[in-house]
Short mmCIF file of C-alpha atoms and ligand atoms in Angstrom, two decimals:
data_model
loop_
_atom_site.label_atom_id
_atom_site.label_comp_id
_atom_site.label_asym_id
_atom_site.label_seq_id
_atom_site.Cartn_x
_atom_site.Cartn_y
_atom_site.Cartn_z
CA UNK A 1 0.00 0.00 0.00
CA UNK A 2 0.95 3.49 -0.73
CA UNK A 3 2.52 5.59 2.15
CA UNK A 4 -0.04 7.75 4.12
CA UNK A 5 0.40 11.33 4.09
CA UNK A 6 1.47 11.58 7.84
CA UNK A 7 3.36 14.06 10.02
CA UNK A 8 6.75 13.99 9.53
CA UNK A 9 6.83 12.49 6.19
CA UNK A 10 7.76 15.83 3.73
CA UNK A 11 10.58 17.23 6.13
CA UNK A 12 9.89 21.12 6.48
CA UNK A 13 6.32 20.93 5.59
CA UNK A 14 3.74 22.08 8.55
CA UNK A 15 0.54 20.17 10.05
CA UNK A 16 -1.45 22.88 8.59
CA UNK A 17 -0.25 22.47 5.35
CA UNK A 18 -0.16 18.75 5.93
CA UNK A 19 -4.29 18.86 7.19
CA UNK A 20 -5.28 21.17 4.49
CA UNK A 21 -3.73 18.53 2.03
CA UNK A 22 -5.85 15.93 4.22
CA UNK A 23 -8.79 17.92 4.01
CA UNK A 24 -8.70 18.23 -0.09
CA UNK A 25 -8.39 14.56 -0.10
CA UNK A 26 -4.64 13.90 -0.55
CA UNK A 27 -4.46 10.92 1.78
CA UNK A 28 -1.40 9.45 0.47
CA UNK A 29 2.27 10.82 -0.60
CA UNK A 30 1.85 8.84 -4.24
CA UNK A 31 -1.77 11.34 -4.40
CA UNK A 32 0.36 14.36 -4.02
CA UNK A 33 3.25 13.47 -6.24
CA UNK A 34 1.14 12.46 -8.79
CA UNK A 35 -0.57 16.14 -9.55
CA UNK A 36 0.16 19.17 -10.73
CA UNK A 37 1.01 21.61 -7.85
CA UNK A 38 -1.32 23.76 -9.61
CA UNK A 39 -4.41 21.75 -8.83
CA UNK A 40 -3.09 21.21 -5.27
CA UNK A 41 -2.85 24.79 -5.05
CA UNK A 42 -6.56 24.97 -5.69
CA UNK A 43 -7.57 22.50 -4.13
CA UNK A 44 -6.18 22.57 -0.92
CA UNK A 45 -5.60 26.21 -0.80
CA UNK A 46 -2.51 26.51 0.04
CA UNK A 47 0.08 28.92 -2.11
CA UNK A 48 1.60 28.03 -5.32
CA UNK A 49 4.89 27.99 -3.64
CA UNK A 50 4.07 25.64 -1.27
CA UNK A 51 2.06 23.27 -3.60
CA UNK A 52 5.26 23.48 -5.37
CA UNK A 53 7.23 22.55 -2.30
CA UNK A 54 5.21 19.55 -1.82
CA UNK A 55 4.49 17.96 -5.23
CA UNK A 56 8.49 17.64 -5.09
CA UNK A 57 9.27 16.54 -2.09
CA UNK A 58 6.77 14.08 -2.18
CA UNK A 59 7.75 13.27 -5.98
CA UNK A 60 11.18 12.91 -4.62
CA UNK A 61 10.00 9.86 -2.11
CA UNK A 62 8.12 8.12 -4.16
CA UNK A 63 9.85 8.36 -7.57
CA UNK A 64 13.26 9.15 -8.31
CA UNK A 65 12.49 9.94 -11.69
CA UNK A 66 14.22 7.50 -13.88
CA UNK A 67 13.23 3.77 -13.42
CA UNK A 68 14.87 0.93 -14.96
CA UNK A 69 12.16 -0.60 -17.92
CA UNK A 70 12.19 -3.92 -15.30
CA UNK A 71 10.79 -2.09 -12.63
CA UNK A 72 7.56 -0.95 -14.72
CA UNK A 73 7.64 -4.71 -16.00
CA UNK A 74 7.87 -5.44 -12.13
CA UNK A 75 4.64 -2.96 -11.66
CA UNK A 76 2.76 -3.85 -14.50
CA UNK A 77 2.37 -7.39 -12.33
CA UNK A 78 0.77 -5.94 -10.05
CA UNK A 79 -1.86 -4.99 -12.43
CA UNK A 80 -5.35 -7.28 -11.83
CA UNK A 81 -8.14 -7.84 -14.48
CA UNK A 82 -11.26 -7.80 -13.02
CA UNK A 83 -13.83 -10.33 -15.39
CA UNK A 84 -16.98 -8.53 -16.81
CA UNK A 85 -19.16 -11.28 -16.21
CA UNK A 86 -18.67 -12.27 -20.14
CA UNK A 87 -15.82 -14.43 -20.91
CA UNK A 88 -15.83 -13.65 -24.60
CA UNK A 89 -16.05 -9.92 -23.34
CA UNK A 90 -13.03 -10.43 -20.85
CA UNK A 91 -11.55 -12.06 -23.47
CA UNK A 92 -11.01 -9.39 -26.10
CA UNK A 93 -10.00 -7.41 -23.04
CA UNK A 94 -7.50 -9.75 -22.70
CA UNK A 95 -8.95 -11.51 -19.61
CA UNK A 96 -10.84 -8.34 -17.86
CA UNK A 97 -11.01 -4.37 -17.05
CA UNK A 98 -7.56 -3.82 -16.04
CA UNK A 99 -6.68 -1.74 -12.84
CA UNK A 100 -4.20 1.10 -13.59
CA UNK A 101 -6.34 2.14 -16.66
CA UNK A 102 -9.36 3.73 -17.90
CA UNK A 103 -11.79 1.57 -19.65
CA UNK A 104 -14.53 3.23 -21.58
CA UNK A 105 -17.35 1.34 -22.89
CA UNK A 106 -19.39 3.45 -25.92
CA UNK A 107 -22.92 2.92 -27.23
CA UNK A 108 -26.24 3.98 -28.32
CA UNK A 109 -29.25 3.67 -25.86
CA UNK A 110 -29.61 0.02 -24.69
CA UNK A 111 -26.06 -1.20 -26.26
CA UNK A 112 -25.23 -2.46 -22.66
CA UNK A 113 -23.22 0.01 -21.35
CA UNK A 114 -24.64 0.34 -17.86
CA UNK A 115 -25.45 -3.62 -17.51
CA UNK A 116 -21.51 -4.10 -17.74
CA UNK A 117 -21.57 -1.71 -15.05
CA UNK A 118 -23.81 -3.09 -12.78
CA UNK A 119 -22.45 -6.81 -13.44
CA UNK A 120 -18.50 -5.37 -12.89
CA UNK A 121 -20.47 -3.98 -9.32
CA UNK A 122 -20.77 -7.35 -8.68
CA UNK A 123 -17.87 -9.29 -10.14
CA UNK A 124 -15.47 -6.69 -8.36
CA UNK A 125 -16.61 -7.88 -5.12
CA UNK A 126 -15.23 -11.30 -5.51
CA UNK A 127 -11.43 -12.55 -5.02
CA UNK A 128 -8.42 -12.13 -6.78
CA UNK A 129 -7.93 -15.56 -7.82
CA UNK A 130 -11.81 -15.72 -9.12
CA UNK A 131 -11.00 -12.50 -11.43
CA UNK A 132 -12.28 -10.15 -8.83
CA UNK A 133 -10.42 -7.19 -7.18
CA UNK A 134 -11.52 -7.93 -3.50
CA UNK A 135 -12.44 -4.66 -2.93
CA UNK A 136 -15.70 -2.14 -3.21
CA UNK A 137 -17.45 -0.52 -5.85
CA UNK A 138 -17.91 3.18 -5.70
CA UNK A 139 -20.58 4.41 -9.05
CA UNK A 140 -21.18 8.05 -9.84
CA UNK A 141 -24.36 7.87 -11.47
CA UNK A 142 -25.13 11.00 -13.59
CA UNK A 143 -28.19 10.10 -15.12
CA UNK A 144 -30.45 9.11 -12.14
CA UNK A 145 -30.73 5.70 -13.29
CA UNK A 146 -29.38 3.73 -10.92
CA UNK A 147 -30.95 0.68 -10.45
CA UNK A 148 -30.16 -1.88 -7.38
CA UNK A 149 -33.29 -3.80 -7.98
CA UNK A 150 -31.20 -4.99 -11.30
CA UNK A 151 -27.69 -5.22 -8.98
CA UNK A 152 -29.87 -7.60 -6.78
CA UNK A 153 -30.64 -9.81 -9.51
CA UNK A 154 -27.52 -10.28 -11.05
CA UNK A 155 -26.15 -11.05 -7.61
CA UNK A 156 -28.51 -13.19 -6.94
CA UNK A 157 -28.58 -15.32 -9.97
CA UNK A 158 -25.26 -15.54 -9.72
CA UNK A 159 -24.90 -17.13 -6.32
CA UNK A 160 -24.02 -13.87 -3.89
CA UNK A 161 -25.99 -12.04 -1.17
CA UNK A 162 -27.86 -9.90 -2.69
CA UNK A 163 -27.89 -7.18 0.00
CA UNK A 164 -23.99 -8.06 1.10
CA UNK A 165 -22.80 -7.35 -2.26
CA UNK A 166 -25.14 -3.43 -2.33
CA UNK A 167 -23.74 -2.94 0.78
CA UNK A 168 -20.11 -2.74 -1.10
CA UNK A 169 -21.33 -0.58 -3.72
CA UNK A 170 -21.04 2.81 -3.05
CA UNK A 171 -23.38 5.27 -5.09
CA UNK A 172 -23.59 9.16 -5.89
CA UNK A 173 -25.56 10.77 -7.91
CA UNK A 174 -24.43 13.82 -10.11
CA UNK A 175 -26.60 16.33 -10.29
CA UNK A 176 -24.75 18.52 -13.30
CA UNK A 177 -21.02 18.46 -14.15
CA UNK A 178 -19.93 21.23 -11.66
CA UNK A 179 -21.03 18.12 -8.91
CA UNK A 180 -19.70 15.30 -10.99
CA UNK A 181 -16.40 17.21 -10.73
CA UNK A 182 -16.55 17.21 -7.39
CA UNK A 183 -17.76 13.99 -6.84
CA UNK A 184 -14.60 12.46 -8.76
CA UNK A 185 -12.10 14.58 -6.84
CA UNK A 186 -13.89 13.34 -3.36
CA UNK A 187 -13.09 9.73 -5.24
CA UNK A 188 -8.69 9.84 -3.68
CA UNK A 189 -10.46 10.55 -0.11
CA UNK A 190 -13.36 7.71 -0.64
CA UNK A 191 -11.08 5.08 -2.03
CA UNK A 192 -8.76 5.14 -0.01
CA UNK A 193 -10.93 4.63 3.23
CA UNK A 194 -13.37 2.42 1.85
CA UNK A 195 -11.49 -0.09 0.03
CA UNK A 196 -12.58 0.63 -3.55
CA UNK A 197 -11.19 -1.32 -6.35
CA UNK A 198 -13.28 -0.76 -8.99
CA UNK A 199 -14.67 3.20 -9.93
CA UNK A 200 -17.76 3.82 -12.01
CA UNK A 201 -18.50 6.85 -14.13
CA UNK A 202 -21.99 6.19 -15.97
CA UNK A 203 -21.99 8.77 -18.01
CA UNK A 204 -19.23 10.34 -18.34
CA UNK A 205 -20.42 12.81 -20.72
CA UNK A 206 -23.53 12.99 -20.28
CA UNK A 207 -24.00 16.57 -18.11
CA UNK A 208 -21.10 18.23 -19.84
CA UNK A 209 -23.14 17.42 -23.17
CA UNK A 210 -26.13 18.63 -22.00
CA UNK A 211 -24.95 22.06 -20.32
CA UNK A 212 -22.37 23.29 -22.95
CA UNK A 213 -24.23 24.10 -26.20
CA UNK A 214 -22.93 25.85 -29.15
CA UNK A 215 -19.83 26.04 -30.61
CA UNK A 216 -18.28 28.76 -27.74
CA UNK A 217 -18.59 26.64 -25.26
CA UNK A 218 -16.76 23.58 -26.33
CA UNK A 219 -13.09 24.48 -25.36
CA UNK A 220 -14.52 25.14 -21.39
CA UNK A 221 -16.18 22.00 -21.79
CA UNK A 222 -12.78 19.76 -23.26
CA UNK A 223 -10.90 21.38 -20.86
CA UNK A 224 -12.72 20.13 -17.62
CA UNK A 225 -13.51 17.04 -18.98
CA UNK A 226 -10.09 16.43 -19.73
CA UNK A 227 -9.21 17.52 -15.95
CA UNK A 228 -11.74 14.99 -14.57
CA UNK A 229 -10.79 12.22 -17.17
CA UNK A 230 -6.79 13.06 -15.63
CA UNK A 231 -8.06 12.54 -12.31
CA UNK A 232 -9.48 9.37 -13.00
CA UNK A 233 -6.21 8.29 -14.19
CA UNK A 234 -4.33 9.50 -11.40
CA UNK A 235 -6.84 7.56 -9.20
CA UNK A 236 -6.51 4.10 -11.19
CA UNK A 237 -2.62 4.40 -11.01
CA UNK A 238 -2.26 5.74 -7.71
CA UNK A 239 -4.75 3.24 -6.14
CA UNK A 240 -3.95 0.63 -8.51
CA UNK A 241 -7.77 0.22 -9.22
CA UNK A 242 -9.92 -0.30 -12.15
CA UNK A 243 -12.27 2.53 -13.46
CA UNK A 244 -15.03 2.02 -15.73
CA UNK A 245 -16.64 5.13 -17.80
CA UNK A 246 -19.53 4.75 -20.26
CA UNK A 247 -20.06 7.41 -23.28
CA UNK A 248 -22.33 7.79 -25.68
CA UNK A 249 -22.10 8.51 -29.71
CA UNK A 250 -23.52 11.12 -31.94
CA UNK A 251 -24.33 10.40 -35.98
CA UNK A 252 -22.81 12.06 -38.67
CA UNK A 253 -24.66 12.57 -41.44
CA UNK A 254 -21.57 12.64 -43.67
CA UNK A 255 -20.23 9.63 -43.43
CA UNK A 256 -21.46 7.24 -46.63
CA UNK A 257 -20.60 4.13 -45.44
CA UNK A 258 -20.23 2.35 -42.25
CA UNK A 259 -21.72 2.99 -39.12
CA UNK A 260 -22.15 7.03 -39.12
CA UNK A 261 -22.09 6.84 -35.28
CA UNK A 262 -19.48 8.35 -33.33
CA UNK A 263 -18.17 8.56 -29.76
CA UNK A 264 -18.86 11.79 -28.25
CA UNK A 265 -16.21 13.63 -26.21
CA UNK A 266 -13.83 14.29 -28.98
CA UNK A 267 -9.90 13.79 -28.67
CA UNK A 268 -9.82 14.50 -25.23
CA UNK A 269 -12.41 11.70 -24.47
CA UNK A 270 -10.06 9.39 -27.51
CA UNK A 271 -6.37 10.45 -25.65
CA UNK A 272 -7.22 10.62 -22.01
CA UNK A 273 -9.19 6.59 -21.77
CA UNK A 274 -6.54 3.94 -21.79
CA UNK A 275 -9.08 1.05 -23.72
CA UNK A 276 -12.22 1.91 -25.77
CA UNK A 277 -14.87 -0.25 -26.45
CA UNK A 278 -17.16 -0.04 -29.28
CA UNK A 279 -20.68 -1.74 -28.30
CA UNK A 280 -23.49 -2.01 -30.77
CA UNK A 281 -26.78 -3.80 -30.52
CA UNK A 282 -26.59 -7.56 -32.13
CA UNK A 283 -29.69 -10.11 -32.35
CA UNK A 284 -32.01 -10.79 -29.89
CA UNK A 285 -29.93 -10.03 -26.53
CA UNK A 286 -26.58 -10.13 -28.03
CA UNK A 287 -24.59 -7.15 -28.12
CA UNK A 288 -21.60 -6.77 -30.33
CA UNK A 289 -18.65 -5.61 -28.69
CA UNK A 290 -15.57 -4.21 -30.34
CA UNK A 291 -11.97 -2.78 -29.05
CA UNK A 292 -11.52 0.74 -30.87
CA UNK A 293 -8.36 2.54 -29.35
CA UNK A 294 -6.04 0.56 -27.10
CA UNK A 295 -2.51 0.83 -26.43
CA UNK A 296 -2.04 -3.28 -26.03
CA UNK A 297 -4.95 -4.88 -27.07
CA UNK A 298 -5.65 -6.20 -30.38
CA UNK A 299 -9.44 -4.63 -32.29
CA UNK A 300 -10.87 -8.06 -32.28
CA UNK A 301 -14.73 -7.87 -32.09
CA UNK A 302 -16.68 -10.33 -29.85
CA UNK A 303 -20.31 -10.85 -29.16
CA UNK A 304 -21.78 -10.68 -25.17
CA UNK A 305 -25.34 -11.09 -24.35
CA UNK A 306 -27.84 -9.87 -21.73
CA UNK A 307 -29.25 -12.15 -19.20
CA UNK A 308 -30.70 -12.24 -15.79
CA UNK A 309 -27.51 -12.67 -14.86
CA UNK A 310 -26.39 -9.18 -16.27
CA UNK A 311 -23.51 -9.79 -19.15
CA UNK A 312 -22.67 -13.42 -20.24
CA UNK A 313 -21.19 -15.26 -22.86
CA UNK A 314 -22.26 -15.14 -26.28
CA UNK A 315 -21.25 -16.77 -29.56
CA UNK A 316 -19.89 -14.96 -31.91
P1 GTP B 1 -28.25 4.24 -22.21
O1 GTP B 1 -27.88 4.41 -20.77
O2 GTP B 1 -29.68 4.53 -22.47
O3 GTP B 1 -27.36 4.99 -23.14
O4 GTP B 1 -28.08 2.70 -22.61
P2 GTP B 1 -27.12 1.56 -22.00
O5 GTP B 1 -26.08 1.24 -23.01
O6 GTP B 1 -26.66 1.88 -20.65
O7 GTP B 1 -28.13 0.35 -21.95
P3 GTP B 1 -28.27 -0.73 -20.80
O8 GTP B 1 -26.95 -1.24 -20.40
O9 GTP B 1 -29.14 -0.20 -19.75
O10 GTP B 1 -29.00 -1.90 -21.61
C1 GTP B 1 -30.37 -1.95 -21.66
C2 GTP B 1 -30.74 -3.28 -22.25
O11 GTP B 1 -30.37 -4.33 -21.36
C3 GTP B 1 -32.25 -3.37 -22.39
O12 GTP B 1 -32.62 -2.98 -23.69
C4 GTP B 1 -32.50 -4.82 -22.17
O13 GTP B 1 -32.41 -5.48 -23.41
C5 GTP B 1 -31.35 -5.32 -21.32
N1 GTP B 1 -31.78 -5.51 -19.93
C6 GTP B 1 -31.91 -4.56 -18.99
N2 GTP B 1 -32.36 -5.09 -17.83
C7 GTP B 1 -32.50 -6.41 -18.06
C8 GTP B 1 -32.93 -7.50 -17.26
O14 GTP B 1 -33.29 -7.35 -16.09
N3 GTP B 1 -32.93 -8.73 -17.82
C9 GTP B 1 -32.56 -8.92 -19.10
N4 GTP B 1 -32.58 -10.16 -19.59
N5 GTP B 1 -32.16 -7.92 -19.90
C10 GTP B 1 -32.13 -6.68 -19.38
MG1 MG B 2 -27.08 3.40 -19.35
#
């Protein structure tokens, strides 16, 4: 586990410094190294110069900078791949939603974005060695659709406590994207004292869609999504957890051939999420799911389907 943020730790900085850090949700040193003294600044109110002060000194104790290529090798195995529920899912995943990264699943209405979410809610719960992450779910739920009637099900039909396993999933819900902000920066504070392994955004996009209009508005709108999507990032690395965002696509028109539907978000939504996943409605309750953008994983296309049991194996 990462070192706690504790007195005593960043020689020469104060308590007050040190609880204002606590108090903006830096729990641990890794938290603070990991962003911008600018945004610590802000958050924690404290003065540029100090935020500076910090971010390096605690940079300094947890990474010397240059690492030798073995030691990320030596990291990377501490990665875990949490299953989906679907094994042909998990498998073009290459075995599950990896921790470290940003997975983003994109769809139309009813492609199966938020079951994945709700069976991950579940599958997260379990242990390591049966492809969970042993650890709680924590789901910020933007469009008010949360539904733990549906958890219950899947948890159910799957063998689990139904009420043990809601009682490990934590859930907000985001009432625009000025509150979805600060709902994911509350995530550090959150995940750290509740044991969350696996993060939920459903939607991602959603709000900031929905609030900035017209053409003037969409550099204010990148630019804090990008912040948030960073965040996230920071969280899944720092934490080592998994985090899950859905987002939605847009047609366009001008496109002849092909499916004319595209993921919303733009190239910050493209850069900042580590795997994509392209889902599109199949026969009956199949879904087809697709890889789009990954930095390791082949674009192989696979086929999931919907069940009482939430997502399960499908033919392709
Ligand atoms: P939006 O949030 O509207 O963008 O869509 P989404 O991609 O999140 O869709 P979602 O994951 O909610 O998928 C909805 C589909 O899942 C429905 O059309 C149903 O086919 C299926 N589904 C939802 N609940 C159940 C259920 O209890 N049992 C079964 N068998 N299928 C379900
Ligand atoms: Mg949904």
């Amino acid at each position: 586990m990462d070192d706690l943020l504790e007195p005593g730790i960043l020689k020469g900085v104060s308590t007050r410094t040190l609880d204002k850090l606590l108090k903006a949700g830096y729990i641990t040193l890794k938290s603070v190294a990991v962003t911008p003294a600018k945004e610590i600044s802000e958050r924690a109110e404290v003065g540029m110069d100090t935020a500076l002060k910090v971010t390096m000194l605690a940079r300094a104790k947890v990474d010397p900078g240059y690492i030798p290529a073995l030691e990320i090798l030596e990291r990377r195995t501490h990665m875990l791949k949490c299953t989906t529920g679907s094994s042909s899912l998990d498998a073009i995943l290459g075995g599950g939603v990896e921790t470290g990264a940003i997975t983003e699943f994109i769809g139309e209405f009813g492609s199966g974005k938020t079951q994945i979410c709700y069976t991950m809610s579940v599958m997260a719960q379990r242990p390591v060695d049966e492809q969970g992450l042993d650890g709680n779910v924590c789901v910020i739920d933007t469009e008010g659709t949360f539904l733990p009637e549906r958890i219950m099900q899947i948890a159910q039909t799957r063998g689990y406590d139904p009420r043990k396993i809601l009682e490990k999933i934590l859930v907000a819900r985001a009432f625009n994207s000025d509150h979805q902000i600060i709902l994911i920066d509350n995530l550090p504070e959150i995940c750290q004292t509740e044991n969350v392994k696996l993060a939920i955004v459903d939607s991602m996009i959603g709000h900031f869609r929905g609030e900035y209009v017209g053409r003037g508005t969409l550099a204010e709108r990148q630019q804090k999504l990008g912040r948030c999507l960073h965040s996230l990032l920071r969280l899944a690395e720092a934490f080592n957890l998994a985090v899950i965002v859905t987002n939605q696509v847009m047609s366009t028109p001008d496109v002849n051939y092909g499916d004319p539907n595209r993921p919303t978000g733009g190239h910050v939504m493209a850069h900042a999420c580590t795997h994509r996943v392209y889902l599109r409605k199949g026969r009956e309750n199949t879904r087809l799911a697709r890889v789009i953008d990954s930095p390791s994983l082949p674009e192989v296309k696979t086929r999931f389907a919907i069940t009482e049991e939430g997502v399960v194996y499908a033919e392709l």
